[in-house]
CSV table of C-alpha atoms in Angstrom, one decimal:
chain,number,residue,atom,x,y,z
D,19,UNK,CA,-16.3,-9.7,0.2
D,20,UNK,CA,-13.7,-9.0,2.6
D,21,UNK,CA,-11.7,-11.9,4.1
D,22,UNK,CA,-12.6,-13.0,7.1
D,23,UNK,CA,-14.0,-16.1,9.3
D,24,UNK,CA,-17.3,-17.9,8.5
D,25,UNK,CA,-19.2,-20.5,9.4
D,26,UNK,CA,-18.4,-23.9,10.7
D,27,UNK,CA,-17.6,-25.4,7.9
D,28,UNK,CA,-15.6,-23.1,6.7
D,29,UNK,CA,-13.5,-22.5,10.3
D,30,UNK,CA,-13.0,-26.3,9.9
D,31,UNK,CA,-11.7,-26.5,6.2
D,32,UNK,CA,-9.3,-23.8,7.5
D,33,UNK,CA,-8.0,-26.2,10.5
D,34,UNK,CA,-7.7,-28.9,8.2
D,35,UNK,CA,-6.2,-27.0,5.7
D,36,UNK,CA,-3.4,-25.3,8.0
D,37,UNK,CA,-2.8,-29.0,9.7
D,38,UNK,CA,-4.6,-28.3,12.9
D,39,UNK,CA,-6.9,-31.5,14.0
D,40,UNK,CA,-10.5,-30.4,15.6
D,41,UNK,CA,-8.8,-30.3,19.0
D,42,UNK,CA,-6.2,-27.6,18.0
D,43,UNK,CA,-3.6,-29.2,17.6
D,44,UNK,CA,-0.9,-28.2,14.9
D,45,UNK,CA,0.2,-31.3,12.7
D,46,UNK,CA,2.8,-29.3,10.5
D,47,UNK,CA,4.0,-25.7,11.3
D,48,UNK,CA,6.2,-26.3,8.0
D,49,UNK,CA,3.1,-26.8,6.1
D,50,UNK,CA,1.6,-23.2,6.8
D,51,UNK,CA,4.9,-22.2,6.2
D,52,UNK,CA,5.5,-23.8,2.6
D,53,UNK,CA,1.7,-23.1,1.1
D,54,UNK,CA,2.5,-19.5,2.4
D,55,UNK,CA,5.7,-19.2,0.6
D,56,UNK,CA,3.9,-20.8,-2.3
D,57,UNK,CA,1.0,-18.4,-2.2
D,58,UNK,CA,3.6,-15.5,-2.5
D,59,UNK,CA,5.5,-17.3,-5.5
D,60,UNK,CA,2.2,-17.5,-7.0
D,61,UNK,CA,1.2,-13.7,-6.7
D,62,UNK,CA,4.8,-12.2,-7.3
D,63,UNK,CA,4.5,-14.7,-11.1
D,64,UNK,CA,1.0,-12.9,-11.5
D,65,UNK,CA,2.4,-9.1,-10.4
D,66,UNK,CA,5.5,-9.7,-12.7
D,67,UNK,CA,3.5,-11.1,-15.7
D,68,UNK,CA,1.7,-7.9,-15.3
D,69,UNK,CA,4.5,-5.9,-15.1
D,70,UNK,CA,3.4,-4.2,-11.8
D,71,UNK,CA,6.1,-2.9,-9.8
D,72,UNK,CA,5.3,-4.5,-6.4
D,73,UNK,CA,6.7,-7.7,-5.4
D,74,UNK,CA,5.8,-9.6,-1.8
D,75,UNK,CA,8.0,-11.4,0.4
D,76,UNK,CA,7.2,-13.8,2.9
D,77,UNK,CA,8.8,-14.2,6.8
D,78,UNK,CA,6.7,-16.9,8.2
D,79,UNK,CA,3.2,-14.4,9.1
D,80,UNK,CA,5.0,-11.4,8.8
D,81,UNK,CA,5.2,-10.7,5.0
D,82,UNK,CA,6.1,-7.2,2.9
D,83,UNK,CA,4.9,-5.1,-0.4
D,84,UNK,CA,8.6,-4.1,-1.9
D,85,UNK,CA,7.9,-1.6,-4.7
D,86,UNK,CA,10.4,-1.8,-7.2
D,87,UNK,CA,10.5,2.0,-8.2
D,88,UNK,CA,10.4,5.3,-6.3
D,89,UNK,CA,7.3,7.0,-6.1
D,90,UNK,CA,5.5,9.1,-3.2
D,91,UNK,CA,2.5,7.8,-3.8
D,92,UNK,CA,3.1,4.1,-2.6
D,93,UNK,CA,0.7,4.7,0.7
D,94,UNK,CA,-2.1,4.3,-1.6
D,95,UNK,CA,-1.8,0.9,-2.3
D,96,UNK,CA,-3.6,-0.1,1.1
D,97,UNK,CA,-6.4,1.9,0.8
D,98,UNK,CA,-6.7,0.1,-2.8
D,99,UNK,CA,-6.7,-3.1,-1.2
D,100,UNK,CA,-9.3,-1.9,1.3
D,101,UNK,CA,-11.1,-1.0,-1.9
D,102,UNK,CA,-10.7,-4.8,-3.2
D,103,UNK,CA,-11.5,-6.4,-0.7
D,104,UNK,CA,-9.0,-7.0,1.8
D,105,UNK,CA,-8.3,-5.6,5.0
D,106,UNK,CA,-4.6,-6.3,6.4
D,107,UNK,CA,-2.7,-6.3,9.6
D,108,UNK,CA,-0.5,-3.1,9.0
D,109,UNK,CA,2.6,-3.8,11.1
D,110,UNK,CA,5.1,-0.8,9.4
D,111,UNK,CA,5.3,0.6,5.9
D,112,UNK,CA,5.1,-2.1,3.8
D,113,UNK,CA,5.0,-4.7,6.7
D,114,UNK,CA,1.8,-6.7,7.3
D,115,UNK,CA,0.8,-9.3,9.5
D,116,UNK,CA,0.1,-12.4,7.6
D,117,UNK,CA,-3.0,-14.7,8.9
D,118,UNK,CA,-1.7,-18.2,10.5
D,119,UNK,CA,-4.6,-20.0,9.2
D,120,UNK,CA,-6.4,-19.6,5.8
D,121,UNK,CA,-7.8,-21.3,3.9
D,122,UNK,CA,-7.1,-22.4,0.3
D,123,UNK,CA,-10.5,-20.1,-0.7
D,124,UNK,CA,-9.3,-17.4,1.2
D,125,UNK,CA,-5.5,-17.4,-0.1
D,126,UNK,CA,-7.2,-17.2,-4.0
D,127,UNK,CA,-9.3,-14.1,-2.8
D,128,UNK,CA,-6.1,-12.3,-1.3
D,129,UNK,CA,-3.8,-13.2,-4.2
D,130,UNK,CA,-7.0,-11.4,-6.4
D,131,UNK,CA,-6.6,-8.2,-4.1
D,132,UNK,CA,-3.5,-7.7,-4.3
D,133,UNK,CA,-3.3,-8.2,-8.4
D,134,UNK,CA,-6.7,-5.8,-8.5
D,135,UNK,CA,-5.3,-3.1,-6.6
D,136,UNK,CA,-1.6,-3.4,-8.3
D,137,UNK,CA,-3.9,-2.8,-10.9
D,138,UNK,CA,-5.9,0.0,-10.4
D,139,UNK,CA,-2.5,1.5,-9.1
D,140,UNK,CA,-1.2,1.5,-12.3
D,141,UNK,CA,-4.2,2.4,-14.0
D,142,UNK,CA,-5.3,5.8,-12.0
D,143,UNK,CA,-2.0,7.2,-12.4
D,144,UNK,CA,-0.3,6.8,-9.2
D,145,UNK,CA,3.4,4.7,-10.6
D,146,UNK,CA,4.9,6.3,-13.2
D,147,UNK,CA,4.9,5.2,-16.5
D,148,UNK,CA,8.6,3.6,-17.3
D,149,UNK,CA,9.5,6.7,-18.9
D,150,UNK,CA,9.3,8.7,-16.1
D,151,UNK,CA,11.0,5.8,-14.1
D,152,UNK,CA,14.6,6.8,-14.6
D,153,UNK,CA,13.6,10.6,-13.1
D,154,UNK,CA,12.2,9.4,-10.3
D,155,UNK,CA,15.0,8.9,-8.1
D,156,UNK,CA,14.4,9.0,-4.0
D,157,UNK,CA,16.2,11.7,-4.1
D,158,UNK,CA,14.1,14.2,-6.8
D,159,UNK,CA,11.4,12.9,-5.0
D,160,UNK,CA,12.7,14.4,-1.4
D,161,UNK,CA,13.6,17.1,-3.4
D,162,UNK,CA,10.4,18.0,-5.2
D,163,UNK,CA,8.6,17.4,-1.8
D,164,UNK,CA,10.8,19.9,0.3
D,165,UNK,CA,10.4,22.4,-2.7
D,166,UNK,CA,6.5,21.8,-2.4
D,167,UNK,CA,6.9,22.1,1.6
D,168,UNK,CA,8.9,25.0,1.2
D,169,UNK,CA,6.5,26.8,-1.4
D,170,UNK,CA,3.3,26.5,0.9
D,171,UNK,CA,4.9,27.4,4.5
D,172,UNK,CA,6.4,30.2,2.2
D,173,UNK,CA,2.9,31.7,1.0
D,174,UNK,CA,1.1,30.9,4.1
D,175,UNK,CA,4.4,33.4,5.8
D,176,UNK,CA,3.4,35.9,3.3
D,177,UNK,CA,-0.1,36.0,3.5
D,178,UNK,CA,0.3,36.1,7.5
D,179,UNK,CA,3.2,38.9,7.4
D,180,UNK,CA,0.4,41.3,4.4
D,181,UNK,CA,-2.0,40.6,7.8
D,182,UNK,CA,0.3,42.6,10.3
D,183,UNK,CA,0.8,45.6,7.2
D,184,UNK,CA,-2.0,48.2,7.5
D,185,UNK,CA,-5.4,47.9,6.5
D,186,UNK,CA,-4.6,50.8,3.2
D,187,UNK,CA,-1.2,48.3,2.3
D,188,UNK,CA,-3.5,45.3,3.1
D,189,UNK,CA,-5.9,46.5,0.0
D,190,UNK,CA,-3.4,46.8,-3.0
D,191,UNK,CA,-2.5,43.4,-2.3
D,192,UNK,CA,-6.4,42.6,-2.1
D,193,UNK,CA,-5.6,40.7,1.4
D,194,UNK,CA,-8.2,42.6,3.2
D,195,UNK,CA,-11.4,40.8,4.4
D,196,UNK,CA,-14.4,43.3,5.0
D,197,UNK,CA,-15.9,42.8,8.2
């Protein structure tokens, strides 16, 4: 299930479990602070035991996905972790909004996601393979992009300029639609 806020019991195991007392008050702002920063240590061991390319990093509740090759296909990573489960606070590329308050329940079922969809990443093909690492710069990526830009704007020109030729030209180049 996705991550979320429950019942009673469970809102107040996340206020004792952030430091907050049932009047709202915070006992220890360092505490969210360290079991975040903890939480991230643990996922980052699991990502890089795996040898998935993604490591987090943790700014109080505004943490980030750094991906640790090029690749254009990055973007699908959230829709992945929609996919697992868990629906973020997208702040930027690679910027989320962390919760404030979570419980210890909640951080295992995040830390699961994230592993899962690193995962599946990896497994339907969109990193490259550590071969393929090395000639996947940023820049042959920009570069294969604008050729691939460039390609379609190009045909889509052609096919428009065949449109303004005659209907006789328009057949040898079986452009023309009947009708």
């Amino acid at each position: 299930g996705k991550t979320s806020t429950g019942s009673t019991a469970e809102t107040a195991e996340t206020a004792a479990f952030c430091g907050i007392s049932p009047h709202g008050h915070i006992y220890s702002h360092n505490k969210m602070h360290r079991l975040t920063q903890e939480w991230v240590d643990g996922v980052n061991r699991d990502l890089q035991a795996e040898q998935l390319p993604i490591t987090l990093q943790s700014r109080a509740s505004v943490w980030r996905i750094h991906f640790g090759i090029p690749g254009r296909y990055h973007w699908m990573l959230q829709y992945l972790l929609i996919e697992h489960g868990l629906e973020l606070l997208w702040l930027g590329p690679g910027r989320l909004g962390f919760p404030l308050c979570v419980s210890e329940a909640q951080l295992k079922e995040m830390h699961d996601a994230i592993v899962h969809a690193a995962r599946s990443m990896r497994a339907e093909g969109w990193w490259p393979e550590a071969a393929e690492v090395r000639l996947n710069t940023d820049l042959r990526i920009q570069l294969q992009l604008t050729r691939e830009v460039t390609c379609a704007v190009g045909s889509r020109l052609t096919v428009a300029a065949l449109h303004l030729l005659p209907i006789s030209v328009q057949r040898k180049f079986a452009f023309h639609r009947p009708g």
